[in-house]
Each structure stands twice: as C-alpha cells, then as structure tokens.
CSV table of C-alpha atoms in Angstrom, one decimal:
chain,number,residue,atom,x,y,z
A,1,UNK,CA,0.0,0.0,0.0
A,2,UNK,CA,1.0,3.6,-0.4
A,3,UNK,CA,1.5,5.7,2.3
A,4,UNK,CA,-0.6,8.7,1.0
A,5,UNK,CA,-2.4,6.7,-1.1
A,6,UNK,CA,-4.9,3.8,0.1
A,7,UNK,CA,-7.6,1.7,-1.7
A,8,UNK,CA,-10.4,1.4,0.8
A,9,UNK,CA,-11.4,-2.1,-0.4
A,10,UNK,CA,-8.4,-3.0,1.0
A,11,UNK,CA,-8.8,-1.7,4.1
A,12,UNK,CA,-11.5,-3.7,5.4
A,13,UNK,CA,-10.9,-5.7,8.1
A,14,UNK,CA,-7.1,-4.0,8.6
A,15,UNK,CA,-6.1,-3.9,12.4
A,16,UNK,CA,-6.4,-0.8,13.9
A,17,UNK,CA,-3.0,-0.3,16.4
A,18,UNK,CA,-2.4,2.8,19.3
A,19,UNK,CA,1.2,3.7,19.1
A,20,UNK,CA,2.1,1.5,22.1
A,21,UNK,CA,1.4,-1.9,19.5
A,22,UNK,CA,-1.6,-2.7,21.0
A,23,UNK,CA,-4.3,-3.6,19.0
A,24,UNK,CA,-7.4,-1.9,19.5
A,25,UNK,CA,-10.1,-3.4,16.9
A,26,UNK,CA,-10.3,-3.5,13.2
A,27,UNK,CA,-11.7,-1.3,10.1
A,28,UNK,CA,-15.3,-1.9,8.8
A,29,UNK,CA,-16.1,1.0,6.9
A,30,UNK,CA,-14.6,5.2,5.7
A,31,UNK,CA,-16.7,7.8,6.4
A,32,UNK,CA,-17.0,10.7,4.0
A,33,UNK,CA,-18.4,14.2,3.6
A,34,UNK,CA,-19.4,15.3,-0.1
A,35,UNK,CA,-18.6,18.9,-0.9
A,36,UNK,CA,-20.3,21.6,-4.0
A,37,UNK,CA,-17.1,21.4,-5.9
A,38,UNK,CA,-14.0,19.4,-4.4
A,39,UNK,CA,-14.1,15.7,-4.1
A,40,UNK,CA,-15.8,14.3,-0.8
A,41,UNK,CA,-13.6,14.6,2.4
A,42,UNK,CA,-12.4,11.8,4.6
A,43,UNK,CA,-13.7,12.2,8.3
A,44,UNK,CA,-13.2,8.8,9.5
A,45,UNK,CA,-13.4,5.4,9.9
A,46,UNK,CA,-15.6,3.2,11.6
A,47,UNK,CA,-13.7,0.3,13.9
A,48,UNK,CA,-15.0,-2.4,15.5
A,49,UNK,CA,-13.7,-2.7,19.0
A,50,UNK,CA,-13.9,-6.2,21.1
A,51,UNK,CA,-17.3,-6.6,22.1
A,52,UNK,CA,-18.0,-5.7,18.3
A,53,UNK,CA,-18.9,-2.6,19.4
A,54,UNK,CA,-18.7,-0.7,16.2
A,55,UNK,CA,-17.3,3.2,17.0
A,56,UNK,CA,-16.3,6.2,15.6
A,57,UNK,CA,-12.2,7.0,14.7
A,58,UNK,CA,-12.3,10.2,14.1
A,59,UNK,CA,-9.4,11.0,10.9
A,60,UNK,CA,-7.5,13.2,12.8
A,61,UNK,CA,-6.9,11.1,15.6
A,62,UNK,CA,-5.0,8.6,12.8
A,63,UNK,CA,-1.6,9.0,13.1
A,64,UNK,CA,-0.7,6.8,9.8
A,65,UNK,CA,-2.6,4.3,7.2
A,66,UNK,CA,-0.7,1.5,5.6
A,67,UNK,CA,1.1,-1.9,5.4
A,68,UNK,CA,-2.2,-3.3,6.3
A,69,UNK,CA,-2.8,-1.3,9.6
A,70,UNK,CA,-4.0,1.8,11.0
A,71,UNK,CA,-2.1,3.2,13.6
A,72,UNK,CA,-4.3,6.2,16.4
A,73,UNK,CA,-3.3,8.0,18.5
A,74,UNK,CA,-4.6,5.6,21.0
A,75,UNK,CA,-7.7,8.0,22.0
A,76,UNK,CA,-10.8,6.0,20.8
A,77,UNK,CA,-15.1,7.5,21.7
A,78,UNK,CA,-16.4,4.3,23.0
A,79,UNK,CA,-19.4,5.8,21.7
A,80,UNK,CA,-21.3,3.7,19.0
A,81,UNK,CA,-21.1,5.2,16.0
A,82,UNK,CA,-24.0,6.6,14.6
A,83,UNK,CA,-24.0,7.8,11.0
A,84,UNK,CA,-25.4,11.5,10.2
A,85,UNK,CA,-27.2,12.6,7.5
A,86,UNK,CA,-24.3,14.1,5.5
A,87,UNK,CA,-21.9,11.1,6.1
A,88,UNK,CA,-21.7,8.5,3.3
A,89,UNK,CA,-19.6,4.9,4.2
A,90,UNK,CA,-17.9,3.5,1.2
A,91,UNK,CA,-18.2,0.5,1.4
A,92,UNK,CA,-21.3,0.1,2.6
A,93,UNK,CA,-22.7,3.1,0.2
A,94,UNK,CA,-20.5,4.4,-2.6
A,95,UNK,CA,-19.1,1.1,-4.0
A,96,UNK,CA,-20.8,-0.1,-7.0
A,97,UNK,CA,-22.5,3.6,-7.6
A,98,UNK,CA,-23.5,4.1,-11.4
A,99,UNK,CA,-21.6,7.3,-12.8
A,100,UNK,CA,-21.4,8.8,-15.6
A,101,UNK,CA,-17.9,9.7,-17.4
A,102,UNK,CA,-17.4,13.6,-17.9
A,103,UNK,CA,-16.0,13.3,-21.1
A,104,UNK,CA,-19.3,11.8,-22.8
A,105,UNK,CA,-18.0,8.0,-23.3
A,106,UNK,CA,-20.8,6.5,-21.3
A,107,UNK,CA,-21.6,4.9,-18.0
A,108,UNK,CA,-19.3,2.7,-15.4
A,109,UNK,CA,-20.3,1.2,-12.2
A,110,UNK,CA,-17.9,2.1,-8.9
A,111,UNK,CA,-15.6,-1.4,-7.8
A,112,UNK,CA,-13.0,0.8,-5.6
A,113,UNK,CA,-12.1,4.3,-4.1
A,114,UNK,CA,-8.6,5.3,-3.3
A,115,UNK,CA,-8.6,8.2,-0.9
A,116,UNK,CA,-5.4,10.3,-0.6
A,117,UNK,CA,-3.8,11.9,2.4
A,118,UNK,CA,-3.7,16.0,1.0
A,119,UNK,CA,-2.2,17.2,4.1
A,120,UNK,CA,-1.9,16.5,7.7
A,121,UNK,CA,-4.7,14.7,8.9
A,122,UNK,CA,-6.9,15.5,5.9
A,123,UNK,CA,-7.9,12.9,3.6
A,124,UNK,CA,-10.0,13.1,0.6
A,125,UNK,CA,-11.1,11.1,-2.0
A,126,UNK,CA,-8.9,11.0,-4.9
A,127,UNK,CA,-9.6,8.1,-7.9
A,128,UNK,CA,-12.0,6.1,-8.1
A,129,UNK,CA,-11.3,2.6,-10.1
A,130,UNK,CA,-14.4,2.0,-12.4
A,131,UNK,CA,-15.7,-0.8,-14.5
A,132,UNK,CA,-17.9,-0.4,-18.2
A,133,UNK,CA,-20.8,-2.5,-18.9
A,134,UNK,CA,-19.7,-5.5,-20.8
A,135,UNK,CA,-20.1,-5.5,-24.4
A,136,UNK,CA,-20.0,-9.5,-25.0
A,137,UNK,CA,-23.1,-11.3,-24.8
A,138,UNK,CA,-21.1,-13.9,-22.9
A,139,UNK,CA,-22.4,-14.1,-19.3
A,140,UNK,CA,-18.8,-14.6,-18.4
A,141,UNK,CA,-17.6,-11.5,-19.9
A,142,UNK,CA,-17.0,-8.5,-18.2
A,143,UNK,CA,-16.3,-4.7,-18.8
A,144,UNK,CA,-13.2,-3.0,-19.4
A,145,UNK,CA,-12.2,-1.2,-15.9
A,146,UNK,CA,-10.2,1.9,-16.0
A,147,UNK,CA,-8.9,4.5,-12.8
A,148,UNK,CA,-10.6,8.0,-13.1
A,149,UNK,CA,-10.0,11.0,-11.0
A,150,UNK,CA,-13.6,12.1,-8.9
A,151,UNK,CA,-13.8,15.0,-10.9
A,152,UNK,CA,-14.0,13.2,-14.1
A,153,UNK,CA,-17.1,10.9,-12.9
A,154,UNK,CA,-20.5,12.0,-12.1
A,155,UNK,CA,-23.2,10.1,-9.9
A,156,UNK,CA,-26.0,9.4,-11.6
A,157,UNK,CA,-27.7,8.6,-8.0
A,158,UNK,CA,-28.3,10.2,-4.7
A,159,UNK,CA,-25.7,10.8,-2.3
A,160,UNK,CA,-26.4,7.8,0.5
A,161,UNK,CA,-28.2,5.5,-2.0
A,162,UNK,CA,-27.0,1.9,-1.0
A,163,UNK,CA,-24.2,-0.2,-3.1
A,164,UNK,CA,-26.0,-3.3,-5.0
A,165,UNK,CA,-26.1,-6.1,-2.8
A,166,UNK,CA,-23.7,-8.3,-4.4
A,167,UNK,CA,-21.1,-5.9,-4.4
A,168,UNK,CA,-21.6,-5.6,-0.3
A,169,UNK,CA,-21.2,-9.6,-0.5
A,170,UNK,CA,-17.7,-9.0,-2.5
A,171,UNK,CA,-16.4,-6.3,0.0
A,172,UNK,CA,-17.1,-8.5,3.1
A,173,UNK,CA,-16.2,-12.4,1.6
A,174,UNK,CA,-13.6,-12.4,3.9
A,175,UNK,CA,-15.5,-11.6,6.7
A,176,UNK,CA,-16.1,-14.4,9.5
A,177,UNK,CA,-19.4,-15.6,10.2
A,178,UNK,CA,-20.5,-13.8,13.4
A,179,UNK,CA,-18.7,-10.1,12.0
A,180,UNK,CA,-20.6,-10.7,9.1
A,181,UNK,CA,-24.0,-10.8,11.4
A,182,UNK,CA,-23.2,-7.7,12.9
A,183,UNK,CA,-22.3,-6.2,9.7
A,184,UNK,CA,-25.9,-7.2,8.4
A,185,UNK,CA,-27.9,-6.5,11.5
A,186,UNK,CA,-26.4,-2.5,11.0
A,187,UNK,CA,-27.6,-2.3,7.5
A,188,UNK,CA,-30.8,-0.9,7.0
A,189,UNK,CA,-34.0,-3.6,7.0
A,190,UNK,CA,-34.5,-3.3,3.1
A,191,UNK,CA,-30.7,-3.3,2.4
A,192,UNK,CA,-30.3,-6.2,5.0
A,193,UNK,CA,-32.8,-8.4,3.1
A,194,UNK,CA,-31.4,-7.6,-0.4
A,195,UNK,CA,-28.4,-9.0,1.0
A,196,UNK,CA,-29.5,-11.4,2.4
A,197,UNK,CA,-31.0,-13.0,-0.7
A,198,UNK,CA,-27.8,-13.2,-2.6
A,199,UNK,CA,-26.3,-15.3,0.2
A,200,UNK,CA,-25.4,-18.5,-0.4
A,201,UNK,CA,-27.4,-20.9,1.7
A,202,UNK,CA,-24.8,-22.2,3.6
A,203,UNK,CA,-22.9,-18.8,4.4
A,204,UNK,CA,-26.4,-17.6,5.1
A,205,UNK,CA,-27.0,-20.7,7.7
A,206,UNK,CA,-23.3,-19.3,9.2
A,207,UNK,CA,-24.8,-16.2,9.9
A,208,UNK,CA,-28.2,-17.2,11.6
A,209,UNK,CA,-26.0,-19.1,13.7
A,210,UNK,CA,-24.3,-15.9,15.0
A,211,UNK,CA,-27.3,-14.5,15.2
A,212,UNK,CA,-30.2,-13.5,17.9
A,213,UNK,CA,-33.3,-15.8,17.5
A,214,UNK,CA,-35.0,-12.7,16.9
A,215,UNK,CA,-33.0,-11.3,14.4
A,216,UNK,CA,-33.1,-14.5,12.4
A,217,UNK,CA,-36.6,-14.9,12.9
A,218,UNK,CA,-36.8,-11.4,10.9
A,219,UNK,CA,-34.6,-12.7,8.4
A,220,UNK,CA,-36.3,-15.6,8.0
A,221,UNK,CA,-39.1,-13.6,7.7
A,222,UNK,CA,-38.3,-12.3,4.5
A,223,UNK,CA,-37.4,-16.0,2.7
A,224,UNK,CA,-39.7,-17.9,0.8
A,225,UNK,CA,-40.7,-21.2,2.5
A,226,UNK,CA,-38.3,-23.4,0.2
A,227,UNK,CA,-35.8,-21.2,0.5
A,228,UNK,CA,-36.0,-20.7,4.5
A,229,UNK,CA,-35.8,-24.4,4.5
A,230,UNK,CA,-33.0,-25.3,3.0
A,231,UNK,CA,-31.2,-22.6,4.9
A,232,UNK,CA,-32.6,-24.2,8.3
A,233,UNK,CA,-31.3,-27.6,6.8
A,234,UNK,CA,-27.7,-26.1,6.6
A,235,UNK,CA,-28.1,-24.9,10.2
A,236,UNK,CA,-27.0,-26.9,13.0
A,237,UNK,CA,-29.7,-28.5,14.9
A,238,UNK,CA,-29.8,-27.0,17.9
A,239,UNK,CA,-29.7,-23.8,16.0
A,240,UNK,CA,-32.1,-24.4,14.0
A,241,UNK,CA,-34.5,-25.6,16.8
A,242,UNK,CA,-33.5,-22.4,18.7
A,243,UNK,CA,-34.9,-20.4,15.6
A,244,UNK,CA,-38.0,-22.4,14.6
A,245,UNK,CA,-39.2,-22.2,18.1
A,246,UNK,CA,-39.5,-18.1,18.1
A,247,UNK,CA,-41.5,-18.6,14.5
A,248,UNK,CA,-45.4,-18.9,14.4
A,249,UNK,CA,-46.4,-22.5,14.9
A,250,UNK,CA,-48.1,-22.8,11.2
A,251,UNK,CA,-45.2,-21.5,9.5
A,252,UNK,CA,-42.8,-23.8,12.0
A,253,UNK,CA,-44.7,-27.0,10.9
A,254,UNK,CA,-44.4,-25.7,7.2
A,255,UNK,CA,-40.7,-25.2,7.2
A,256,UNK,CA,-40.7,-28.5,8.8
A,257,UNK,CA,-42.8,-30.1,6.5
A,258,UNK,CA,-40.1,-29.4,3.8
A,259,UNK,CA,-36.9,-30.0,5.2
A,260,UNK,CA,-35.4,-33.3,4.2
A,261,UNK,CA,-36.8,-36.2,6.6
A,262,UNK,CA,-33.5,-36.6,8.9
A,263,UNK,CA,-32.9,-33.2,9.8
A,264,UNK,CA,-36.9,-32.6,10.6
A,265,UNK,CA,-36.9,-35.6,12.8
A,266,UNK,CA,-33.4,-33.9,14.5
A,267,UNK,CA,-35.1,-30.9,15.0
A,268,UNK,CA,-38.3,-31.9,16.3
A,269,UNK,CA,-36.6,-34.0,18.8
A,270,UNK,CA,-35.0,-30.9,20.0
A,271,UNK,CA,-37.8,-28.8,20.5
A,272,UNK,CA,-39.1,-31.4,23.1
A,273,UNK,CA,-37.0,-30.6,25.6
A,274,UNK,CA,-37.3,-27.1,27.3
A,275,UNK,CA,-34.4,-24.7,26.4
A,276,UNK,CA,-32.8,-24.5,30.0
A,277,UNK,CA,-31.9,-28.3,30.0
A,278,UNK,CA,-29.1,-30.3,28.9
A,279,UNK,CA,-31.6,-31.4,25.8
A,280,UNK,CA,-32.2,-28.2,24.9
A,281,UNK,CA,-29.1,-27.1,24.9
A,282,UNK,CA,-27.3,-30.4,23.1
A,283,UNK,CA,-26.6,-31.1,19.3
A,284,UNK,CA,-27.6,-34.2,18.2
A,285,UNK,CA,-24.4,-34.8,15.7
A,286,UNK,CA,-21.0,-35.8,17.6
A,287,UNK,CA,-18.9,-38.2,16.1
A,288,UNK,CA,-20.4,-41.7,17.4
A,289,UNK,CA,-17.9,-44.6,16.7
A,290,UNK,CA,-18.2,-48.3,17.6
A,291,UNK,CA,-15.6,-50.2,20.7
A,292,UNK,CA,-13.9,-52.1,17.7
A,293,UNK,CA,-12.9,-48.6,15.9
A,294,UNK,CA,-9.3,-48.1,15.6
A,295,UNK,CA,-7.4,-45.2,16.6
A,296,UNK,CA,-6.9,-44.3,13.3
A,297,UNK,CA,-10.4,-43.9,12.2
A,298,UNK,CA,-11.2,-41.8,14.8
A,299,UNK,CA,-8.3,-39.3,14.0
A,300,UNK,CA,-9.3,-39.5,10.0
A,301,UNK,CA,-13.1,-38.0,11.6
A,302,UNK,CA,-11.9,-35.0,13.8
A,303,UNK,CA,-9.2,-34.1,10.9
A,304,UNK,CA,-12.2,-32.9,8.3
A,305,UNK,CA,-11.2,-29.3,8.5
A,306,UNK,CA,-14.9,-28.3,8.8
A,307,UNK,CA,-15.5,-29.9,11.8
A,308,UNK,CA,-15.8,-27.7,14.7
A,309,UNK,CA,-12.8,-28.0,17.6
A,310,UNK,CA,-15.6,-28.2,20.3
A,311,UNK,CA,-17.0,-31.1,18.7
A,312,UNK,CA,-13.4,-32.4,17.4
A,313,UNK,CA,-12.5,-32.5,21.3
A,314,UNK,CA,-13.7,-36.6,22.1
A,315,UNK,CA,-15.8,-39.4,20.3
A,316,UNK,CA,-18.7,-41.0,21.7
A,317,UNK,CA,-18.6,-45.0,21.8
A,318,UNK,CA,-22.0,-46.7,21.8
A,319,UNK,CA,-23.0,-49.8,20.6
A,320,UNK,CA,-25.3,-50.1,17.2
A,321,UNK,CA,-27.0,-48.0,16.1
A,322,UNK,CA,-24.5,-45.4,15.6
A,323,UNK,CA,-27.2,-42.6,15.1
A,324,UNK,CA,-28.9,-40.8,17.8
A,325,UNK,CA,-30.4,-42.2,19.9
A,326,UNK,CA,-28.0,-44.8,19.4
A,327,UNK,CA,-27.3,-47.8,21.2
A,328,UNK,CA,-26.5,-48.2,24.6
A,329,UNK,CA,-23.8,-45.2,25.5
A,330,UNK,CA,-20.6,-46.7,26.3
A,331,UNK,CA,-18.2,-43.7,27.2
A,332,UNK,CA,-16.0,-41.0,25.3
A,333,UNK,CA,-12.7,-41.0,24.0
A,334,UNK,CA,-10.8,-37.7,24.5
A,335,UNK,CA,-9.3,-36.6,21.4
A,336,UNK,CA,-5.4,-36.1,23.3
A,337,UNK,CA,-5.7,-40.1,24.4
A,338,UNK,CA,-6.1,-40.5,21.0
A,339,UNK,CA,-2.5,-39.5,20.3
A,340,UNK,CA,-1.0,-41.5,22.8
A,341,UNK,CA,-1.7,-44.5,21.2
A,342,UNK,CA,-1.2,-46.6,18.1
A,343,UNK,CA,-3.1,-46.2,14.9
A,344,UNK,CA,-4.5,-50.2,15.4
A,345,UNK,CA,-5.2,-49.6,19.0
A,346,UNK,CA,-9.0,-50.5,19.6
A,347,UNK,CA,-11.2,-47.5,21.0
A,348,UNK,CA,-13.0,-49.7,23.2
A,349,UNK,CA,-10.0,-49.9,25.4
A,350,UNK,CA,-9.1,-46.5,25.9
A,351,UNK,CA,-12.6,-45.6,27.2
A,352,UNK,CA,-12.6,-42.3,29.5
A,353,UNK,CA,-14.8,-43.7,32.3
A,354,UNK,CA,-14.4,-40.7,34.5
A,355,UNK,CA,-17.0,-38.7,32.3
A,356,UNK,CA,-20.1,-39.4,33.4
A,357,UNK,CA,-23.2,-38.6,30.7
A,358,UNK,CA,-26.3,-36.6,32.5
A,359,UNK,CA,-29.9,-36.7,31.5
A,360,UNK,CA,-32.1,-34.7,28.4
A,361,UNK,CA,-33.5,-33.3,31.7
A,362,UNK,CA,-30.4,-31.8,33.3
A,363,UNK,CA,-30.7,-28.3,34.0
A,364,UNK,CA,-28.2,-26.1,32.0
A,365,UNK,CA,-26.5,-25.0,35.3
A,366,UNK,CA,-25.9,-28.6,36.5
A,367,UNK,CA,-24.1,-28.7,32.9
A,368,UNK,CA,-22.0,-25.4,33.5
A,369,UNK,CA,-20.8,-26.7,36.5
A,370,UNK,CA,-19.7,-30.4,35.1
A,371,UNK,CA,-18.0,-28.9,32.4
A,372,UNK,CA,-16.7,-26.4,34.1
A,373,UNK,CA,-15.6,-28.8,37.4
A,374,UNK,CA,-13.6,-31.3,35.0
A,375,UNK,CA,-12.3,-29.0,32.7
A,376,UNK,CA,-14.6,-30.2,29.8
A,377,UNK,CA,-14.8,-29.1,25.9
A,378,UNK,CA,-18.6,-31.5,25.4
A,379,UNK,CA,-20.3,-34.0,28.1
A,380,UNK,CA,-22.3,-36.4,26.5
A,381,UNK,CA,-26.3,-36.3,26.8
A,382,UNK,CA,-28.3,-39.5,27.6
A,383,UNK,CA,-31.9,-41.0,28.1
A,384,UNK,CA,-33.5,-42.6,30.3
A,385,UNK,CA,-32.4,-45.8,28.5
A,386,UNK,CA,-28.5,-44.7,28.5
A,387,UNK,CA,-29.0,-44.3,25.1
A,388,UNK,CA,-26.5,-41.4,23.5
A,389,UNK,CA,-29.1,-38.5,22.4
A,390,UNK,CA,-26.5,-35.7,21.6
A,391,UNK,CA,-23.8,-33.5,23.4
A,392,UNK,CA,-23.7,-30.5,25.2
A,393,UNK,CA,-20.3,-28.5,23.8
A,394,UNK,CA,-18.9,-25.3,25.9
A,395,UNK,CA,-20.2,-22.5,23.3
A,396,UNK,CA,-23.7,-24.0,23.8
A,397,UNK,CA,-23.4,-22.9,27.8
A,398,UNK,CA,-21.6,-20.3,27.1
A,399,UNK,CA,-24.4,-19.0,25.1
A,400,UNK,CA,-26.8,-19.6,28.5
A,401,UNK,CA,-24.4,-17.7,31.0
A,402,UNK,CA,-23.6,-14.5,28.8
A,403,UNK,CA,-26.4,-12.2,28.9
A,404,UNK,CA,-28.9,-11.5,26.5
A,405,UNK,CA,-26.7,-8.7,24.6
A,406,UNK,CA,-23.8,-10.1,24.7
A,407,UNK,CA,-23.2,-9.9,20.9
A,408,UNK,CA,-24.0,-6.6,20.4
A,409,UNK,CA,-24.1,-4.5,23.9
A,410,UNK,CA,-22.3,-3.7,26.7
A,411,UNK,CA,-19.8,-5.7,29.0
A,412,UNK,CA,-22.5,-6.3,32.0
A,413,UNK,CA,-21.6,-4.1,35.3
A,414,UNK,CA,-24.5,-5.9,37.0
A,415,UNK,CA,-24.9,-9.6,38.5
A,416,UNK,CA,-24.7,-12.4,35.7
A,417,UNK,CA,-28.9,-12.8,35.0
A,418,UNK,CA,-30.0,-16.6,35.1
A,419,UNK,CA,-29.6,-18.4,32.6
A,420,UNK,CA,-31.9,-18.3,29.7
A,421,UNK,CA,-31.9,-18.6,25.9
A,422,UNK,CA,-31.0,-15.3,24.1
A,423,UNK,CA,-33.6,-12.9,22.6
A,424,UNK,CA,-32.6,-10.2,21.5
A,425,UNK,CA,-29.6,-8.2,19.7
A,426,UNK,CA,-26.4,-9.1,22.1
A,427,UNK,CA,-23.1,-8.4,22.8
A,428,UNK,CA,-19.8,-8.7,25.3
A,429,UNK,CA,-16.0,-8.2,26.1
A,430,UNK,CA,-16.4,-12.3,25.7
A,431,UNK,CA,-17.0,-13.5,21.9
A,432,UNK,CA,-18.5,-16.8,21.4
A,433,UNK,CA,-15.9,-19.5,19.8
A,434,UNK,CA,-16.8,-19.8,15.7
A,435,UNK,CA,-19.3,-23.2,15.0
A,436,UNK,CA,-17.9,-24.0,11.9
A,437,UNK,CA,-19.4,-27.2,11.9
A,438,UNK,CA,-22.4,-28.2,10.7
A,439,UNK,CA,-22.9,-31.2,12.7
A,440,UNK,CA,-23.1,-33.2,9.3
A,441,UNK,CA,-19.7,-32.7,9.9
A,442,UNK,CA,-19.5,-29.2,9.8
C-alpha cells in the first residue's frame, strides 16, 4: 500500500494499532463528507472494538494508514457510531455507484475508491477505479475497468443511496461468520434483506448461527418457505431448533414439512425438551464410533477441517446404532488419548470412564458446572435408557451464561442474569468460539 495513497477495499478488516502496538479493533467502513465542488472529504473510519462494538475514529486522531494497519493515537469514543445525514460509508454506500464519465464516453459502475492523504490529517477522496458495462453477450464477460480521477465521474444517484447487494457480498467475503452478522444486523432492513437474498445458503446458515433468535426470525421472515428451508437444513440443529421455536407454529410445521426427513426428525426431537436443559441445549451430531474402531479412524473423523474444535475434542462409543439415539452409550474417547496410542489400537480400550453422561432433563446450570468442574470441551447427553441423544459443547453454555446482549451490547456491570436462551440483539468483552461445523460434519 502507499503511504498517502490507500484503496479502501483493501482496508477492510485491517487492524487498527495505538502507538504503544496494542491492537485496538479492526476497520469496517470510511466515512465521507461530499462537498459543491472538491471531491468528498475523509472524516473517519468506523472500527470495530472487542465486544464488536462498532465506533467512531475520528481522521485526525490517525496517526498513519498502511502496510495493512492503521495506527491512532490511541484516544478512541467508545461511543457507537451513529451515522449522520451528511456522512456517506464506502463500502457500505459508494461502491458499486452508477456514474457517468465527464467526457461523454458513457456509463461505469464504482468497484474501488482510493482516498489520498492531501495534508496532515486531511484525507480526501482521490480516484475512483471503475468498470464499463460488458459488451459480450457472454455471461462470463465482463467490462473493461479503468482508474478515473472524482472530478471526471459524475453520480448518476443520490448521495447515501446503498451499493448493490452483491457488491456488499464482495467487500465483506472475507468476513467471519459472526462479523458478518453484525455487519448485516447495521444495514438498514430493506438493504439487510437484499443482502441477504444473494447469500449462499450455507454462508447464510453461518450467519443465523451468530445470530439472535429474533433477528433471524426477521430474516427468515423475509425467505420464501423453500428457500428458509434449505437454509434451516444447513443450520446446526440445535440452532435451528432455537430459531423455529420463536417462529409462528403454522409457519414452524411448514418449514418442517419441507426440510429433508432426517434433519426434521433432528429438529423436532429438540424442540421437546425445554431450552434451560441439557436437551435443549445439546446437538444431536457428535462423532459416534463403535468399541472395535481403531485409533486411526477416529483421527481421519476429527481431521475434516470443517469440523468444529468443540466437537473435534472426544468421540462417543456406543454400541449399534450409531445414530442418535444410538445404542447403549458406552463412554468418550478424549481426542489427546487418542494421540497417545497406536493407529491399530481398539477404541474400546481407551474408554474415559471418568466422564459421566447426564440426562435430556439436566438443567443447563448442572451442565456449566460439570463442564466447568472437570475441565470439559462437550459432556455427553443420555436417556432414560442410557442411550446417547446428543452433546452438550462449551459454546452451547456459554451461550446460557452471557447475557442476553452479549453480541451486540455492553460488558455487564450488574450480577450475571439466570440463565436463559438469548432474545434479543447481544453483545460482550467475551465473543463466542466460531461453530464451523455443521454437525453433518460441519
């Protein structure tokens, strides 16, 4: 990157430093002013801080922009940031703009601003890189793209009229999950579900994940029943039963109705148990092996890369089936024992017998506290027959013991509240570890 010259494309997502080296949160958007005659003037960006708490950095409290950081002053408005009528956010806003070219040659659609430091502590926009409409028919052509100076393009829409959707989708593809949530739940409604349609469905089942029930309820909301259903499909169950149960019963049975046979029956198995119980709280997909399993099998399941470290942790030995409920629960094999051993060593005989399963009916405290007691990543979940239902990992509690804004609000100054499931937009100093698994193994 140049030092007085940045593309803002690339700034997204860049660490924001104080001059001490410590970091202090990351970049999500530039906020600019536009002006009668001069190009539009930088006034800031906006960071997110931990807690994704997304502020205010005012420009002249950056000391420097480049090599893939931003480095303040150190001085940062814990304020959220709240965007006034005169502000525009690039990313969010400007990028993929129609504009017309001064000179008469036509029309281009915005793919990237560069913004350009003209003095100390005053940046404005300086070229903007531009692309033409296509003139092949072939839907894999595209446009010649060209770098312009501001002054030789002209909007052809109002200042603070939104980006296309897609081209939000190509500025944040690098964005995690649960940031891109929060990203989503600050756009406004109509701009959220025009996003939201150009989702895949699994990146879109990522980010109800990472969502509040209630937020996702919206979102869902706005899909068509087929669509909302394959979505819930590439959700993990628990998650998914989390969501259906804040949806109107009809539309609950419907979505049901047309999600494939095996996750239904997952689901509605889930929404039996109430939400503050070890069954409410479990996923029904560990990795469930027999006693005559070797060593080696067991380390080919927790190596698929999409498989999430909580559940990656132990295996579950039962006897046939091998599907929950399975067969009579034998014990868990902690993923470190594992490496002890040789590849041909037998499961069976490396049992963890220490681990005792509870009950669906546990209460999700009872659960904290076990996990919490023997230093545990998942405890296993059983029925009244000892039959393996599911497991309870440490993200699921520690989605019970945050409060209700932990995603999106404050660090709590008061008592931790009981535990419940969460309902609303949330928010904390603690962030919940990424479910990258879908529990079909992943």
């Amino acid at each position: 990157m140049s030092t007085t010259r940045i593309f803002v494309a690339r700034l997204a997502g860049c660490a924001v430093f104080d001059r001490q080296g410590d970091r202090l949160g990351r970049v999500r958007d530039v906020v600019v002013v536009y002006r009668r005659s001069d190009p539009p003037r930088v006034v800031g960006m906006v960071v997110e801080i931990p807690g994704r708490r997304r502020v205010f950095l005012s420009i002249g409290r950056i000391v420097s922009i480049g090599s893939g950081q931003v480095i303040t002053t150190g001085l940062i408005s814990v304020r959220r940031f709240e965007q006034r009528a005169s502000e525009t956010r690039i990313l969010a806003e400007m990028l993929g703009r129609r504009v017309a070219l001064t000179d008469g040659s036509g029309d281009a659609t915005i793919e990237d601003v560069a913004i350009e430091e003209v003095g100390p502590g005053e940046w404005e926009v300086a070229q903007v890189f531009v692309r033409r409409p296509k003139t092949s028919p072939s839907p894999f052509a595209k446009g010649a793209t060209m770098f312009v100076k501001w002054g030789d393009v002209r909007e052809r829409v109002l200042s603070g009229q939104s980006q296309s959707a897609a081209q939000l989708i190509q500025s944040y593809a690098d964005l995690q999950a649960a940031d891109l949530a929060s990203t989503l739940l600050d756009l406004p409604e109509q701009r959220m579900h025009e996003v939201v349609a150009e989702l895949p469905d699994e990146r879109l089942a990522d980010v109800l994940e990472e969502m509040p029930e209630s937020s996702g309820a919206r979102i869902l909301a706005g899909l068509g029943d087929d669509r909302a259903a394959d979505v819930l499909e590439a959700m993990q169950p628990d998650d998914a039963a989390d969501l259906i149960a804040t949806l109107p019963d009809e539309r609950s049975e419907t979505l049901l109705d047309l999600m494939e046979p095996d996750e239904a029956d997952d689901v509605r198995m889930l929404l039996r148990y109430e939400p503050d119980t070890a069954g409410g709280l479990m996923t029904t997909d560990p990795i469930i092996l027999s006693s005559d399993a070797t060593v080696a099998e067991g380390l080919a399941l927790i190596r698929r890369h999409e498989l999430a470290p909580a559940l990656g942790a132990a295996i579950c030995i039962t006897l046939p089936p091998y599907e929950p409920p399975t067969g009579r629960f034998l014990g868990i094999v902690h993923f470190q024992r594992m490496l002890r051993y040789p590849p041909h060593e037998r499961m069976g005989t490396l049992l963890d017998t220490s681990t005792e399963p509870v009950r669906a009916d546990t209460s999700a405290a009872e659960v904290a506290r076990i996990l919490a007691s023997y230093n545990l990543v998942q405890v296993p979940v059983v029925d009244a027959s000892h039959r393996l239902v599911g497991v309870v990992t440490v993200d699921d509690v520690l989605d019970r013991l945050l409060p209700d804004d932990w995603r999106t609000g404050d660090a709590p100054e008061s008592p931790r509240p009981p535990l419940r499931r969460p309902s609303t937009d949330t928010s904390a100093i603690v962030t919940r570890p990424r479910r990258t698994s879908r529990g079909r193994a992943g």
